[in-house]
PDB file of C-alpha atoms in Angstrom:
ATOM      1  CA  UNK V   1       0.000   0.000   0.000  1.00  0.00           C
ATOM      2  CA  UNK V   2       1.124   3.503  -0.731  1.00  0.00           C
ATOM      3  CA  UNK V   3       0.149   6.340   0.801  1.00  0.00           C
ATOM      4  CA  UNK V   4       0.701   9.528  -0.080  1.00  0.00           C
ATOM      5  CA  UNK V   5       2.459  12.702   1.519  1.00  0.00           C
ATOM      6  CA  UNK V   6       0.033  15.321   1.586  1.00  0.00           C
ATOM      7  CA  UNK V   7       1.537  18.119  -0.769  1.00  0.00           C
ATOM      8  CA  UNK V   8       2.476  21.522   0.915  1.00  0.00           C
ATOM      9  CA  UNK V   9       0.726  24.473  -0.579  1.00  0.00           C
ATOM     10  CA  UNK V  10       3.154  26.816  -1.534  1.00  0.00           C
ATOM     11  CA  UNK V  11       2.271  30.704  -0.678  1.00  0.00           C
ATOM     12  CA  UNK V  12       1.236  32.970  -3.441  1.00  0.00           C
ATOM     13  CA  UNK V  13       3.363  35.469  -3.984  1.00  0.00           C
ATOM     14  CA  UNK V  14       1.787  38.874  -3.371  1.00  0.00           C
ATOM     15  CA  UNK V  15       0.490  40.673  -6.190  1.00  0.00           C
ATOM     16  CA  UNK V  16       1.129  44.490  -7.010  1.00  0.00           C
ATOM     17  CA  UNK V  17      -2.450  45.454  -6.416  1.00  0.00           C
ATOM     18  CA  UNK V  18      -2.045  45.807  -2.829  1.00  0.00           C
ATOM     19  CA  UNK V  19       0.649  48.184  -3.505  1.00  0.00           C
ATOM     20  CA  UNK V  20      -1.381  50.404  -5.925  1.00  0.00           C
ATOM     21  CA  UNK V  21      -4.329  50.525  -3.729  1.00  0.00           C
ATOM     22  CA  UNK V  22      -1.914  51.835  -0.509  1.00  0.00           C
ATOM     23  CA  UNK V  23      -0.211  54.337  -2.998  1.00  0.00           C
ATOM     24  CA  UNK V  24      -3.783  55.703  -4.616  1.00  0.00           C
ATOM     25  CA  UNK V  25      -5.079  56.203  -1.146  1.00  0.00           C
ATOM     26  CA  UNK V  26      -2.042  58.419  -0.232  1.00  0.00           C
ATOM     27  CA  UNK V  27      -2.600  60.523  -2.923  1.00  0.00           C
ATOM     28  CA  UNK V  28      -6.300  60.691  -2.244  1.00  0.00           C
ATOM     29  CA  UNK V  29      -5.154  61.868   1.337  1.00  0.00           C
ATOM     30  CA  UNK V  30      -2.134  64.055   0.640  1.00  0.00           C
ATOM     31  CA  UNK V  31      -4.357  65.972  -2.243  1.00  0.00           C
ATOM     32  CA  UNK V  32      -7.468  66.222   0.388  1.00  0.00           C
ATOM     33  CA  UNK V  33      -5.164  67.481   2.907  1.00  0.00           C
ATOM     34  CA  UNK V  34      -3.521  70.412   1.054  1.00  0.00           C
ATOM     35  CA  UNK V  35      -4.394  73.679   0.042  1.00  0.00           C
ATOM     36  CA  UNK V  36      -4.431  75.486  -3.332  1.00  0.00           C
ATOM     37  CA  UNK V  37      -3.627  78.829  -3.368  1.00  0.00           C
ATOM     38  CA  UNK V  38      -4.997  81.010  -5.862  1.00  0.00           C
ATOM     39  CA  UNK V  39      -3.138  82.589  -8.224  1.00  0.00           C
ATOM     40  CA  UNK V  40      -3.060  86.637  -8.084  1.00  0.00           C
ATOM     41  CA  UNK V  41      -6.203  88.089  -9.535  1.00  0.00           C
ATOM     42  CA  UNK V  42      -4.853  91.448  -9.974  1.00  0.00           C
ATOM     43  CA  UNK V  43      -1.205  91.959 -12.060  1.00  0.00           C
ATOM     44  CA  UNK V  44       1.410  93.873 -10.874  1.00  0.00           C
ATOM     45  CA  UNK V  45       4.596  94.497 -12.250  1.00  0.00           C
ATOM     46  CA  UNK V  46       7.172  94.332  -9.215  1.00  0.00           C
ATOM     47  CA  UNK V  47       9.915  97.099  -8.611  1.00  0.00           C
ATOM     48  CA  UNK V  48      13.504  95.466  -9.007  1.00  0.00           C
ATOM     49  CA  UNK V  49      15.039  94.750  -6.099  1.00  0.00           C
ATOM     50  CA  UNK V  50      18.714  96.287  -5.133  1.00  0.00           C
ATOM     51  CA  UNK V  51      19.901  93.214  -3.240  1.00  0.00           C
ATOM     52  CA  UNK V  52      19.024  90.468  -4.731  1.00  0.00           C
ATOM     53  CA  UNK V  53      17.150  88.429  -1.984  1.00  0.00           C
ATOM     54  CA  UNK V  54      14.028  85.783  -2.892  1.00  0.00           C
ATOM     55  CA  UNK V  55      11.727  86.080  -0.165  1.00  0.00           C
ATOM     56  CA  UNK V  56       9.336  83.223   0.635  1.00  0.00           C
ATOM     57  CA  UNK V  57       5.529  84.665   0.884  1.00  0.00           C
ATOM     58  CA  UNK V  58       2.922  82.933   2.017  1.00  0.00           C
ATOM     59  CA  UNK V  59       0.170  85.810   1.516  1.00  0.00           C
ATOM     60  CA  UNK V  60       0.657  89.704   0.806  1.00  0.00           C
ATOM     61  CA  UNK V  61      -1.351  92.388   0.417  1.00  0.00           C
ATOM     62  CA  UNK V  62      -1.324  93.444  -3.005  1.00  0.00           C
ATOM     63  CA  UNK V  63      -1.281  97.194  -4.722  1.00  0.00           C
ATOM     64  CA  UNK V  64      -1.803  97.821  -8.109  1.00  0.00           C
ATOM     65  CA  UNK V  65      -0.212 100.730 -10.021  1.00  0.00           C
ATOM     66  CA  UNK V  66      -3.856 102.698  -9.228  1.00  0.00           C
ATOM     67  CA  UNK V  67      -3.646 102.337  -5.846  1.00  0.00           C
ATOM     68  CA  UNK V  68      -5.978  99.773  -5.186  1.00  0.00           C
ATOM     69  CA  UNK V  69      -5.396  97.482  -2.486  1.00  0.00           C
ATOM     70  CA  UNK V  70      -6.702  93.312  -2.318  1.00  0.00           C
ATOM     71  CA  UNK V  71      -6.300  90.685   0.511  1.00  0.00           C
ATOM     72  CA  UNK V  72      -7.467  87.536  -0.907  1.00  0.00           C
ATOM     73  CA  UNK V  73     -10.900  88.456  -2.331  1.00  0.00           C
ATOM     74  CA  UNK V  74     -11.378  91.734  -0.280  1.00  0.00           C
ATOM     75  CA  UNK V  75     -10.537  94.784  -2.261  1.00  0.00           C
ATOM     76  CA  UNK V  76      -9.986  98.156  -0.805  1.00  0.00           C
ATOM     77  CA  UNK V  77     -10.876  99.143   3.134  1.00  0.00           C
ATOM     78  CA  UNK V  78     -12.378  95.768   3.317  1.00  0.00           C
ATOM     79  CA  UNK V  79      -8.867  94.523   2.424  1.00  0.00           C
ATOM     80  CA  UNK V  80      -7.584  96.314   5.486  1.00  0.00           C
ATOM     81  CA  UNK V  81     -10.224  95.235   7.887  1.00  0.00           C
ATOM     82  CA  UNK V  82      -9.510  91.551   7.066  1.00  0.00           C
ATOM     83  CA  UNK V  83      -6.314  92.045   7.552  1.00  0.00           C
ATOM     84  CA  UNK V  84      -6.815  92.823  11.153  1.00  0.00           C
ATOM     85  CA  UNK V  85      -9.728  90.314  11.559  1.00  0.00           C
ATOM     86  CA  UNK V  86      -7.951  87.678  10.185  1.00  0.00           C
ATOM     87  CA  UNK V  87      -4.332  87.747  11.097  1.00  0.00           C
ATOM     88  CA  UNK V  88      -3.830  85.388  14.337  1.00  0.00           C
ATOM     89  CA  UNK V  89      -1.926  86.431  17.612  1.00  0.00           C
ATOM     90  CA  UNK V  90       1.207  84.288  15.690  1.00  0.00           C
ATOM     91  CA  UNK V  91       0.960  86.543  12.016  1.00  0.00           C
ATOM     92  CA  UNK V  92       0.676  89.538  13.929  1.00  0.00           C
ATOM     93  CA  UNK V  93       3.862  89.080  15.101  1.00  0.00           C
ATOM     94  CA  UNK V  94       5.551  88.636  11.852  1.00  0.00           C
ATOM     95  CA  UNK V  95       5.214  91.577   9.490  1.00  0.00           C
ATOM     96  CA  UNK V  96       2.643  92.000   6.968  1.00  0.00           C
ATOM     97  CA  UNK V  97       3.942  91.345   3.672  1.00  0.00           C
ATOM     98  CA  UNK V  98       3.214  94.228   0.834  1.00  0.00           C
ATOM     99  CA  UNK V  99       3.881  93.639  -2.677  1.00  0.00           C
ATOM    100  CA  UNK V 100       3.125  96.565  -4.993  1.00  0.00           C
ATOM    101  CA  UNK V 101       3.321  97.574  -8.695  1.00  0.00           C
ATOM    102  CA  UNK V 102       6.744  99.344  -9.466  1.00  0.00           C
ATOM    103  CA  UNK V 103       4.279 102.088 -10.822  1.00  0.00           C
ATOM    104  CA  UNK V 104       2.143 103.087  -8.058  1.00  0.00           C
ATOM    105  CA  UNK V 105       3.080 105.938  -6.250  1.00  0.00           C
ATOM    106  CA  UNK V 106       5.089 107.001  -3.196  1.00  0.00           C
ATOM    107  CA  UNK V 107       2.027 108.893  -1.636  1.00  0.00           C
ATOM    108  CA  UNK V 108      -0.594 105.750  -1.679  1.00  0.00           C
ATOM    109  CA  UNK V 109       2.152 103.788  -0.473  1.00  0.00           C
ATOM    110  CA  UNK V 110       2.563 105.728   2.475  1.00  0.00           C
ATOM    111  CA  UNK V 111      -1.228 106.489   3.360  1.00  0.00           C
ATOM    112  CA  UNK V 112      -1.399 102.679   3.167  1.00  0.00           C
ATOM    113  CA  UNK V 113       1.104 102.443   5.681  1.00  0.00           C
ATOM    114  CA  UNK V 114      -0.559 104.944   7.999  1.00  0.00           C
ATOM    115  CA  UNK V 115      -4.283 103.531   7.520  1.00  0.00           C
ATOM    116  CA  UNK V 116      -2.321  99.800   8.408  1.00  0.00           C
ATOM    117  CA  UNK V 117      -0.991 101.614  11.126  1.00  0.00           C
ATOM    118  CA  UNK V 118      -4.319 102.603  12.639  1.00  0.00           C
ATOM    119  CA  UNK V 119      -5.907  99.253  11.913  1.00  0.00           C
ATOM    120  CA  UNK V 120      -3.178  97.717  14.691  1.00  0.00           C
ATOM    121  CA  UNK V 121      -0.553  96.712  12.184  1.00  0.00           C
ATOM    122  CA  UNK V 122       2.325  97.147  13.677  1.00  0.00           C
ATOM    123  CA  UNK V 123       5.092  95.669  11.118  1.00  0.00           C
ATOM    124  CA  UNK V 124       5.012  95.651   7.617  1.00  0.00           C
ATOM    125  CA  UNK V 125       7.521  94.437   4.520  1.00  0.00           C
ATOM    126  CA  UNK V 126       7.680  96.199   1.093  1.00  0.00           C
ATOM    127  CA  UNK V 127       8.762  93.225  -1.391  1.00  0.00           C
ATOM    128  CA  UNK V 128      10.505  93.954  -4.507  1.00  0.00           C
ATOM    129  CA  UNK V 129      12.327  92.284  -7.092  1.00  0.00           C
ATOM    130  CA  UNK V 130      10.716  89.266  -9.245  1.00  0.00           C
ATOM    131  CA  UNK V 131      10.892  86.557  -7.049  1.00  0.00           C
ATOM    132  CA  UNK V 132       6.928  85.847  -7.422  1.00  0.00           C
TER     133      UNK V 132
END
């Protein structure tokens, strides 16, 4: 009589769908979890800058060679009051960021900075040069 061994299943290998599901789910999550920002809706041309320096902005309050003033979608003094609204106890600390058209003049530049001023801004940055 003969009996046979019973034959060992061998393991599958594992297959690359696994895989692909694990890395489509990341990028479901890292693409829910980020934000977009919007491009500039208003087009400035930006003065050269002397030294040189990129600066990394996260948000600025924009001037256009007319003098008018946007945060985000707020345009003129309701630019400046969301400035003050919105800016946490951390921003506050770090100085608003201004990036104006190499065309606009001194003069609304510097009633800007005395209307911030009286809003409770108490730092502010001019950029220039074409770093974005």
């Amino acid at each position: 009589m003969r009996i046979e061994r019973p034959k060992i299943r061998r393991r599958q290998t594992e297959g690359v769908v696994p895989m692909i599901n694990v890395v489509f789910l990341l990028m479901i999550f890292f693409l829910m979890s980020s934000t977009i920002d919007a491009p500039n809706e208003l087009e400035i041309a930006a003065p050269e800058s002397v030294s040189g320096e990129a600066t990394e902005v996260d948000r600025a309050l924009i001037v256009t060679a007319d003098g008018m003033i946007a945060w985000g979608p707020h345009r003129g003094d309701a630019a400046i009051t969301a400035i003050t609204e919105g800016r946490s106890r951390a921003a506050t600390s770090a100085p608003l960021v201004i990036r104006a058209d190499r065309d606009v003049e001194a003069a609304v530049i510097a009633q800007l900075l005395n209307a911030l001023g009286e809003a409770g801004v108490k730092q502010s940055a001019l950029i220039t040069g074409s770093d974005g």
